[in-house]
Tab-separated table of C-alpha atoms in Angstrom:
chain	number	residue	atom	x	y	z
A	1	MET	CA	91.250	113.871	111.386
A	2	THR	CA	89.863	116.517	109.030
A	3	SER	CA	92.743	115.944	106.613
A	4	ALA	CA	92.002	112.203	106.520
A	5	LEU	CA	88.325	112.871	105.758
A	6	ILE	CA	89.199	115.246	102.921
A	7	LEU	CA	91.868	112.960	101.428
A	8	PHE	CA	89.888	109.721	101.560
A	9	GLY	CA	86.586	111.421	100.836
A	10	LEU	CA	87.963	112.859	97.585
A	11	LEU	CA	89.657	109.564	96.703
A	12	PHE	CA	86.549	107.408	97.136
A	13	LEU	CA	84.313	110.006	95.477
A	14	LEU	CA	86.540	110.041	92.393
A	15	LEU	CA	86.725	106.234	92.330
A	16	ALA	CA	82.924	106.085	92.577
A	17	LEU	CA	82.770	108.414	89.553
A	18	CYS	CA	84.934	105.876	87.651
A	19	VAL	CA	87.971	108.132	87.472
A	20	PRO	CA	91.050	105.943	86.762
A	21	VAL	CA	92.805	104.962	89.991
A	22	GLY	CA	96.052	106.816	89.261
A	23	TYR	CA	94.283	110.078	88.465
A	24	ALA	CA	91.985	109.662	91.478
A	25	ILE	CA	94.996	109.370	93.816
A	26	GLY	CA	96.668	112.397	92.243
A	27	LEU	CA	93.562	114.580	92.334
A	28	ALA	CA	92.864	113.605	95.955
A	29	CYS	CA	96.416	114.671	96.888
A	30	CYS	CA	96.059	117.980	95.049
A	31	GLY	CA	92.670	118.550	96.677
A	32	LEU	CA	94.084	118.072	100.174
A	33	ALA	CA	97.028	120.381	99.451
A	34	PHE	CA	94.729	123.025	97.935
A	35	PHE	CA	91.977	123.029	100.565
A	36	THR	CA	94.131	122.721	103.682
A	37	GLY	CA	97.445	124.245	102.635
A	38	THR	CA	99.231	121.159	103.984
A	39	CYS	CA	101.969	121.645	101.412
A	40	ASP	CA	102.663	123.593	98.240
A	41	LEU	CA	101.150	122.004	95.146
A	42	SER	CA	104.623	121.814	93.618
A	43	MET	CA	105.462	119.142	96.225
A	44	ILE	CA	103.103	116.671	94.534
A	45	PRO	CA	105.117	116.312	91.280
A	46	ALA	CA	108.359	116.504	93.296
A	47	LYS	CA	107.287	113.504	95.393
A	48	MET	CA	106.131	111.679	92.247
A	49	ILE	CA	109.636	111.978	90.796
A	50	THR	CA	111.387	110.828	93.972
A	51	GLY	CA	108.874	107.988	94.322
A	52	ASN	CA	110.033	106.369	91.089
A	53	ASP	CA	113.701	107.222	91.630
A	54	SER	CA	114.566	103.780	92.994
A	55	PHE	CA	116.849	101.128	91.521
A	56	ILE	CA	114.587	98.287	92.642
A	57	PHE	CA	111.684	99.595	90.522
A	58	LEU	CA	113.679	98.714	87.401
A	59	ALA	CA	112.688	95.132	88.209
A	60	VAL	CA	109.028	95.896	87.408
A	61	PRO	CA	109.380	96.583	83.642
A	62	MET	CA	112.106	93.946	83.274
A	63	PHE	CA	110.165	91.093	84.905
A	64	THR	CA	107.093	92.221	82.943
A	65	PHE	CA	109.140	92.159	79.732
A	66	ALA	CA	110.518	88.683	80.530
A	67	GLY	CA	106.988	87.410	81.202
A	68	TYR	CA	105.656	88.738	77.905
A	69	LEU	CA	108.652	87.209	76.096
A	70	MET	CA	107.782	83.835	77.621
A	71	GLU	CA	104.227	84.203	76.360
A	72	ALA	CA	105.304	85.343	72.879
A	73	GLY	CA	107.929	82.601	72.582
A	74	ASN	CA	105.368	79.750	72.907
A	75	ILE	CA	107.617	78.325	75.591
A	76	THR	CA	104.486	76.974	77.289
A	77	GLU	CA	104.222	74.098	74.791
A	78	ARG	CA	107.479	72.539	75.982
A	79	LEU	CA	106.454	73.016	79.586
A	80	VAL	CA	103.058	71.362	79.059
A	81	ASP	CA	104.691	68.393	77.310
A	82	TRP	CA	107.119	67.854	80.217
A	83	VAL	CA	104.444	68.204	82.927
A	84	ASN	CA	102.122	65.842	81.035
A	85	LYS	CA	104.762	63.123	80.809
A	86	VAL	CA	105.762	63.454	84.467
A	87	PHE	CA	102.339	63.963	86.098
A	88	GLY	CA	99.922	62.725	83.422
A	89	ARG	CA	98.952	59.579	85.341
A	90	LEU	CA	97.388	61.512	88.231
A	91	PRO	CA	93.562	61.401	88.626
A	92	GLY	CA	92.148	64.269	86.623
A	93	SER	CA	95.433	64.354	84.736
A	94	MET	CA	94.616	67.264	82.413
A	95	GLY	CA	93.523	69.481	85.297
A	96	ALA	CA	96.639	68.518	87.251
A	97	VAL	CA	98.814	69.271	84.226
A	98	ALA	CA	97.150	72.687	83.859
A	99	ILE	CA	97.687	73.582	87.551
A	100	ILE	CA	101.302	72.372	87.685
A	101	THR	CA	102.105	74.120	84.396
A	102	CYS	CA	100.582	77.321	85.779
A	103	ALA	CA	102.713	76.989	88.925
A	104	ILE	CA	105.938	76.562	86.935
A	105	PHE	CA	105.053	79.206	84.363
A	106	ALA	CA	104.169	81.512	87.243
A	107	ALA	CA	107.696	81.151	88.589
A	108	LEU	CA	108.956	82.207	85.155
A	109	THR	CA	106.722	85.237	84.551
A	110	GLY	CA	105.255	86.483	87.827
A	111	SER	CA	102.121	87.530	85.916
A	112	GLY	CA	98.661	86.070	86.436
A	113	ALA	CA	97.207	87.368	83.163
A	114	ALA	CA	100.197	86.184	81.077
A	115	THR	CA	99.989	82.735	82.704
A	116	THR	CA	96.236	82.528	82.036
A	117	ALA	CA	96.628	83.461	78.375
A	118	ALA	CA	99.658	81.259	77.664
A	119	VAL	CA	98.495	78.121	79.499
A	120	GLY	CA	94.807	78.578	78.677
A	121	ALA	CA	95.391	78.626	74.916
A	122	ILE	CA	96.937	75.140	75.102
A	123	MET	CA	95.240	73.464	78.053
A	124	TYR	CA	91.600	74.542	77.635
A	125	PRO	CA	90.969	72.416	74.494
A	126	LEU	CA	92.800	69.468	76.083
A	127	MET	CA	90.687	69.697	79.247
A	128	ILE	CA	87.463	69.799	77.231
A	129	LYS	CA	88.683	66.712	75.339
A	130	ALA	CA	89.311	65.043	78.717
A	131	GLN	CA	85.597	65.583	79.554
A	132	TYR	CA	85.982	68.533	81.933
A	133	SER	CA	83.040	70.958	81.780
A	134	ARG	CA	83.585	74.345	80.171
A	135	GLU	CA	83.124	76.042	83.551
A	136	ALA	CA	85.581	73.778	85.373
A	137	SER	CA	88.190	74.036	82.609
A	138	ALA	CA	88.116	77.824	82.601
A	139	GLY	CA	87.959	78.066	86.397
A	140	ILE	CA	90.883	75.713	87.029
A	141	ILE	CA	93.159	77.477	84.529
A	142	ALA	CA	92.260	80.982	85.757
A	143	SER	CA	92.787	79.884	89.365
A	144	GLY	CA	96.075	78.137	88.645
A	145	ALA	CA	97.329	81.381	87.122
A	146	VAL	CA	96.747	83.149	90.473
A	147	LEU	CA	100.007	81.470	91.494
A	148	GLY	CA	101.835	83.871	89.148
A	149	PRO	CA	102.064	86.814	91.539
A	150	VAL	CA	102.446	84.540	94.631
A	151	ILE	CA	105.359	82.321	93.618
A	152	PRO	CA	108.481	84.482	93.083
A	153	PRO	CA	109.273	86.622	91.218
A	154	SER	CA	106.230	88.718	92.108
A	155	ILE	CA	105.621	92.277	90.934
A	156	PRO	CA	103.151	93.086	93.784
A	157	MET	CA	105.819	91.998	96.284
A	158	ILE	CA	108.412	94.203	94.575
A	159	ILE	CA	106.036	97.165	94.812
A	160	TYR	CA	105.169	96.526	98.483
A	161	GLY	CA	108.785	95.873	99.488
A	162	SER	CA	109.997	99.038	97.774
A	163	ALA	CA	107.233	101.209	99.191
A	164	MET	CA	107.440	99.868	102.756
A	165	GLY	CA	111.184	99.287	102.989
A	166	VAL	CA	110.986	95.481	103.301
A	167	SER	CA	113.599	93.192	101.714
A	168	ILE	CA	112.421	92.046	98.265
A	169	SER	CA	114.375	88.793	98.625
A	170	ASP	CA	112.613	88.052	101.913
A	171	MET	CA	109.250	88.875	100.324
A	172	PHE	CA	109.968	86.415	97.514
A	173	LEU	CA	110.913	83.673	99.972
A	174	GLY	CA	107.859	84.428	102.076
A	175	GLY	CA	105.604	83.702	99.108
A	176	VAL	CA	107.012	80.230	98.376
A	177	ILE	CA	105.157	78.177	101.022
A	178	PRO	CA	101.788	79.967	100.506
A	179	GLY	CA	102.204	79.410	96.753
A	180	VAL	CA	102.910	75.702	97.205
A	181	LEU	CA	99.945	75.383	99.588
A	182	MET	CA	97.652	77.094	97.079
A	183	ALA	CA	98.851	74.804	94.275
A	184	GLY	CA	98.358	71.767	96.541
A	185	SER	CA	94.811	72.821	97.461
A	186	PHE	CA	93.952	73.306	93.773
A	187	LEU	CA	95.309	69.829	92.987
A	188	LEU	CA	93.216	68.319	95.801
A	189	TYR	CA	90.083	69.980	94.442
A	190	ASN	CA	90.906	68.841	90.924
A	191	THR	CA	91.330	65.235	92.145
A	192	TRP	CA	87.994	65.402	93.984
A	193	TYR	CA	86.316	66.833	90.871
A	194	ALA	CA	87.757	64.072	88.661
A	195	VAL	CA	86.696	61.285	91.033
A	196	LYS	CA	83.228	62.775	91.626
A	197	ASN	CA	82.547	63.172	87.904
A	198	LYS	CA	84.235	59.841	87.028
A	199	LEU	CA	86.581	61.400	84.503
A	200	PRO	CA	88.607	58.787	82.599
A	201	ARG	CA	92.224	58.442	83.717
A	202	SER	CA	94.956	58.655	81.116
A	203	THR	CA	95.983	55.219	79.850
A	204	THR	CA	99.151	56.466	78.162
A	205	LYS	CA	102.291	55.197	79.872
A	206	TYR	CA	105.583	56.977	79.403
A	207	SER	CA	108.888	55.225	79.838
A	208	LEU	CA	111.768	56.691	81.788
A	209	MET	CA	113.430	57.466	78.458
A	210	ASP	CA	110.333	59.446	77.332
A	211	ILE	CA	110.436	61.489	80.538
A	212	LEU	CA	114.183	62.101	80.207
A	213	LYS	CA	113.737	63.214	76.586
A	214	ALA	CA	110.932	65.602	77.592
A	215	THR	CA	113.109	66.933	80.416
A	216	TRP	CA	115.980	67.550	78.026
A	217	HIS	CA	113.581	69.180	75.547
A	218	SER	CA	112.293	71.525	78.297
A	219	LEU	CA	115.536	71.956	80.222
A	220	GLY	CA	116.088	75.519	79.047
A	221	VAL	CA	112.690	76.581	80.394
A	222	LEU	CA	113.003	74.634	83.653
A	223	MET	CA	116.390	76.165	84.419
A	224	LEU	CA	115.134	79.762	84.394
A	225	PRO	CA	113.626	79.813	87.926
A	226	VAL	CA	116.698	77.955	89.189
A	227	ILE	CA	118.997	80.596	87.692
A	228	ILE	CA	116.909	83.575	88.801
A	229	LEU	CA	116.093	82.494	92.358
A	230	GLY	CA	119.390	80.696	92.842
A	231	GLY	CA	121.235	83.827	91.751
A	232	ILE	CA	119.277	86.044	94.138
A	233	TYR	CA	119.662	83.859	97.217
A	234	SER	CA	123.287	82.950	96.554
A	235	GLY	CA	124.051	86.674	96.511
A	236	LEU	CA	125.203	86.551	92.898
A	237	PHE	CA	122.803	89.307	91.879
A	238	THR	CA	120.014	91.514	93.239
A	239	PRO	CA	116.316	91.103	92.287
A	240	THR	CA	116.699	93.945	89.771
A	241	GLU	CA	119.768	92.334	88.195
A	242	ALA	CA	117.894	89.017	88.217
A	243	ALA	CA	115.173	90.632	86.096
A	244	ALA	CA	117.804	91.702	83.538
A	245	VAL	CA	119.223	88.166	83.508
A	246	ALA	CA	115.684	86.838	82.935
A	247	ILE	CA	115.321	89.025	79.825
A	248	ALA	CA	118.688	87.953	78.416
A	249	TYR	CA	118.022	84.280	79.128
A	250	THR	CA	114.479	84.364	77.703
A	251	THR	CA	115.704	86.138	74.570
A	252	ALA	CA	118.361	83.437	74.138
A	253	LEU	CA	115.649	80.753	74.503
A	254	MET	CA	113.510	82.437	71.844
A	255	ILE	CA	116.485	82.465	69.461
A	256	ALA	CA	117.359	78.843	70.258
A	257	TYR	CA	113.745	77.709	69.750
A	258	GLY	CA	113.393	79.658	66.488
A	259	ARG	CA	110.734	81.985	67.882
A	260	PHE	CA	112.671	85.254	67.717
A	261	THR	CA	111.598	87.886	65.200
A	262	LEU	CA	112.171	91.628	65.373
A	263	LYS	CA	108.449	92.298	64.904
A	264	ARG	CA	107.520	90.009	67.811
A	265	TYR	CA	110.209	91.537	70.028
A	266	LEU	CA	109.056	95.101	69.315
A	267	GLU	CA	105.448	94.116	70.012
A	268	VAL	CA	106.486	92.742	73.408
A	269	MET	CA	108.333	96.005	74.100
A	270	LYS	CA	105.168	97.992	73.334
A	271	ARG	CA	103.067	95.818	75.671
A	272	THR	CA	105.685	96.155	78.392
A	273	ALA	CA	105.808	99.940	78.026
A	274	SER	CA	102.018	100.162	78.229
A	275	THR	CA	101.764	97.927	81.309
A	276	THR	CA	104.723	99.541	83.072
A	277	GLY	CA	103.474	103.060	82.363
A	278	VAL	CA	100.234	102.358	84.207
A	279	ILE	CA	101.977	100.701	87.174
A	280	MET	CA	104.679	103.350	87.603
A	281	LEU	CA	102.220	106.255	87.305
A	282	ILE	CA	100.278	104.730	90.198
A	283	VAL	CA	103.519	104.147	92.147
A	284	ALA	CA	104.588	107.767	91.603
A	285	LEU	CA	101.242	109.227	92.680
A	286	SER	CA	101.049	106.813	95.621
A	287	ASN	CA	104.370	108.157	96.883
A	288	ALA	CA	102.825	111.648	96.993
A	289	PHE	CA	99.824	110.084	98.738
A	290	SER	CA	102.104	108.447	101.345
A	291	PHE	CA	103.953	111.737	101.837
A	292	LEU	CA	100.702	113.506	102.711
A	293	LEU	CA	99.651	110.653	105.013
A	294	THR	CA	102.939	110.958	106.893
A	295	LYS	CA	102.916	114.770	106.969
A	296	GLU	CA	99.416	114.797	108.434
A	297	ARG	CA	100.335	111.897	110.772
A	298	ILE	CA	97.217	110.039	109.609
A	299	PRO	CA	98.596	106.485	110.152
A	300	SER	CA	99.677	107.245	113.734
A	301	LYS	CA	96.354	108.908	114.525
A	302	LEU	CA	94.424	105.956	113.074
A	303	THR	CA	96.646	103.533	114.995
A	304	ALA	CA	95.934	105.334	118.258
A	305	ALA	CA	92.204	105.308	117.524
A	306	VAL	CA	91.846	101.785	116.105
A	307	VAL	CA	94.128	99.650	118.309
A	308	PRO	CA	91.939	99.978	121.439
A	309	MET	CA	88.840	99.191	119.341
A	310	LEU	CA	90.261	96.020	117.776
A	311	GLY	CA	91.728	94.771	121.015
A	312	ASN	CA	94.126	92.112	119.709
A	313	ALA	CA	96.062	90.893	116.685
A	314	TYR	CA	93.593	88.110	115.863
A	315	ILE	CA	90.728	90.522	115.231
A	316	TYR	CA	93.097	92.849	113.349
A	317	LEU	CA	94.191	90.053	110.982
A	318	ALA	CA	90.561	89.112	110.294
A	319	VAL	CA	89.795	92.751	109.442
A	320	VAL	CA	92.854	92.952	107.161
A	321	ILE	CA	91.778	89.815	105.262
A	322	ILE	CA	88.239	91.157	104.785
A	323	ILE	CA	89.453	94.603	103.668
A	324	PHE	CA	91.931	93.198	101.151
A	325	LEU	CA	89.471	90.610	99.797
A	326	ILE	CA	87.017	93.436	99.080
A	327	ALA	CA	89.769	95.700	97.699
A	328	GLY	CA	91.102	92.868	95.517
A	329	ALA	CA	87.667	92.321	94.013
A	330	LEU	CA	87.250	96.013	93.185
A	331	MET	CA	90.743	97.435	92.537
A	332	ASP	CA	94.012	96.591	90.854
A	333	THR	CA	96.646	95.032	93.127
A	334	ALA	CA	99.290	97.794	92.966
A	335	PRO	CA	97.127	100.815	93.891
A	336	ALA	CA	95.298	98.906	96.616
A	337	LEU	CA	98.589	97.895	98.245
A	338	LEU	CA	100.056	101.372	97.948
A	339	ILE	CA	96.961	103.046	99.408
A	340	LEU	CA	96.120	100.586	102.188
A	341	ALA	CA	99.510	99.278	103.354
A	342	PRO	CA	100.826	102.595	104.783
A	343	ILE	CA	97.620	102.871	106.821
A	344	LEU	CA	97.149	99.296	108.018
A	345	VAL	CA	100.727	98.086	108.528
A	346	PRO	CA	101.542	100.505	111.404
A	347	ILE	CA	98.488	99.170	113.250
A	348	GLY	CA	99.726	95.600	112.794
A	349	VAL	CA	103.213	96.538	113.957
A	350	GLU	CA	101.643	98.006	117.092
A	351	PHE	CA	100.156	94.551	117.724
A	352	GLY	CA	103.626	93.004	117.408
A	353	LEU	CA	103.294	91.633	113.855
A	354	SER	CA	106.199	91.848	111.406
A	355	GLU	CA	106.060	93.977	108.240
A	356	LEU	CA	107.261	90.960	106.248
A	357	HIS	CA	104.398	88.764	107.477
A	358	LEU	CA	101.842	91.494	106.839
A	359	GLY	CA	103.307	92.360	103.431
A	360	VAL	CA	103.207	88.836	102.036
A	361	LEU	CA	99.769	88.268	103.574
A	362	MET	CA	98.385	91.441	102.006
A	363	CYS	CA	99.851	90.486	98.626
A	364	ILE	CA	98.377	86.967	98.578
A	365	VAL	CA	94.957	88.142	99.801
A	366	MET	CA	94.897	90.871	97.150
A	367	ILE	CA	95.887	88.358	94.499
A	368	CYS	CA	92.703	86.376	95.228
A	369	GLY	CA	91.013	89.313	93.486
A	370	LEU	CA	92.355	88.028	90.164
A	371	ILE	CA	89.621	85.361	90.227
A	372	THR	CA	86.991	87.272	92.210
A	373	PRO	CA	84.121	89.069	90.444
A	374	PRO	CA	83.308	91.725	89.415
A	375	PHE	CA	86.781	92.666	88.109
A	376	GLY	CA	88.781	89.414	88.240
A	377	LEU	CA	91.442	89.928	85.546
A	378	ASN	CA	92.185	86.217	85.141
A	379	LEU	CA	88.477	85.503	84.622
A	380	PHE	CA	88.278	88.087	81.829
A	381	THR	CA	91.480	86.699	80.287
A	382	ILE	CA	90.309	83.073	80.249
A	383	SER	CA	86.912	84.210	78.910
A	384	SER	CA	88.704	85.891	76.016
A	385	THR	CA	91.031	82.923	75.457
A	386	SER	CA	88.438	80.137	75.670
A	387	GLY	CA	85.183	81.771	74.624
A	388	VAL	CA	83.332	80.912	77.865
A	389	SER	CA	81.294	83.657	79.491
A	390	PHE	CA	82.558	85.597	82.500
A	391	GLU	CA	79.762	84.039	84.582
A	392	GLN	CA	80.771	80.494	83.573
A	393	ALA	CA	84.402	81.183	84.420
A	394	THR	CA	83.365	82.626	87.790
A	395	LYS	CA	81.265	79.542	88.564
A	396	GLY	CA	84.186	77.268	87.707
A	397	ALA	CA	86.602	79.276	89.844
A	398	ALA	CA	84.337	79.471	92.925
A	399	PRO	CA	85.776	76.375	94.690
A	400	MET	CA	89.335	77.656	94.165
A	401	ILE	CA	88.363	81.056	95.576
A	402	GLY	CA	87.388	79.141	98.726
A	403	CYS	CA	90.773	77.346	98.679
A	404	CYS	CA	92.589	80.693	98.385
A	405	ILE	CA	90.700	82.174	101.325
A	406	ILE	CA	91.499	79.142	103.503
A	407	ILE	CA	95.218	79.434	102.658
A	408	CYS	CA	95.120	83.176	103.426
A	409	ILE	CA	93.582	82.479	106.843
A	410	LEU	CA	96.234	79.837	107.586
A	411	CYS	CA	99.021	82.247	106.585
A	412	ALA	CA	97.503	84.985	108.742
A	413	TYR	CA	97.307	82.938	111.920
A	414	ILE	CA	100.386	80.752	111.375
A	415	PRO	CA	103.055	83.385	110.588
A	416	GLY	CA	105.746	80.713	110.205
A	417	LEU	CA	104.227	79.727	106.857
A	418	ILE	CA	105.486	83.084	105.596
A	419	THR	CA	108.458	83.867	107.825
A	420	PHE	CA	110.115	80.420	108.083
A	421	LEU	CA	112.058	80.448	104.797
A	422	PRO	CA	113.251	84.078	105.098
A	423	SER	CA	114.454	83.361	108.655
A	424	VAL	CA	116.297	80.188	107.571
A	425	VAL	CA	117.928	81.654	104.461
A	426	GLY	CA	118.610	84.988	106.136
A	427	GLY	CA	120.131	83.232	109.115
């Protein structure tokens, strides 16, 4: 276990010194190779290259690009109008509209931060006008945007599936029911908040013709998840090809809605390149990290040591939830998955759990970190968008953090919530 101590000791030391995660992983790998002679240092860059040499990883920049196009195209306005006309009579209507819009926008972009920024810019002033507190408004929007990486398409699920050899399509399907449950729990909290604080209900009544007009006005946006997911599960195209279709379709929507300019398009390309560069550097270095783990047989040694200590799958799942909740609060989703999954999944498999169940569970638990201090990305985004402090946003999101944890526990101990749809669609 000396190799494990050196590798993880260097990694956590560098992280404690605030070295960026990607560099910390790379330096830890080089340190192990240098001090122990496990492999030649030239193997590190070689494994980095092979780690990114995968067709499925093309989906990461393309889904990111499509998400940023959605944000830049102000497509959210049409979505908010449609959701408001259809669901605006619910108690706490503005909060419900924000959550449902986040859920739909999430299915379009797969990005929590993009959903927070796009929906928050429109819905935050409307929620304040509807007498929501600043804390509750910010917290509900930031929490609703957590659905982005849960409801397919999901970049964390693409990364996990590619790294662990699990079907991306099955991962996407596995996230549907947890995503719906999370959205439902947020809506229940919002209703309780509205009733408790006696928020006025909307008195505006929309006729069937108004709803049909809003549906027609938003039809282009609403059809995107149908085309993308329908295409994947009908076998028409792969997840990577679906990402390319999403870009083409979103670009066509921008042109049709009069939002396309070359300057805006180039700006989105720059943002995509910046985001993708960070993600793929971590993926590349994590492949070298996984290579060293396998070469030193660290996962199998840990499995042999830990399984007798944990005793059964129920304790193991509780430990996994705790570890990933802590990791999600302190680290970005991609590096945490790539570092922890190769170590923890073999232990779960030894207990008879499926890699699909564990993969989706790890992704949704990690995603809770988007609204968990001290580094909750959605909380920082809504603070920037709305002007509320990080502390206020955290206070507003606290009840939804509890909802997320409850859903994670249900998904851990009722595997069918994750595996049912993949088993039905996959036959």
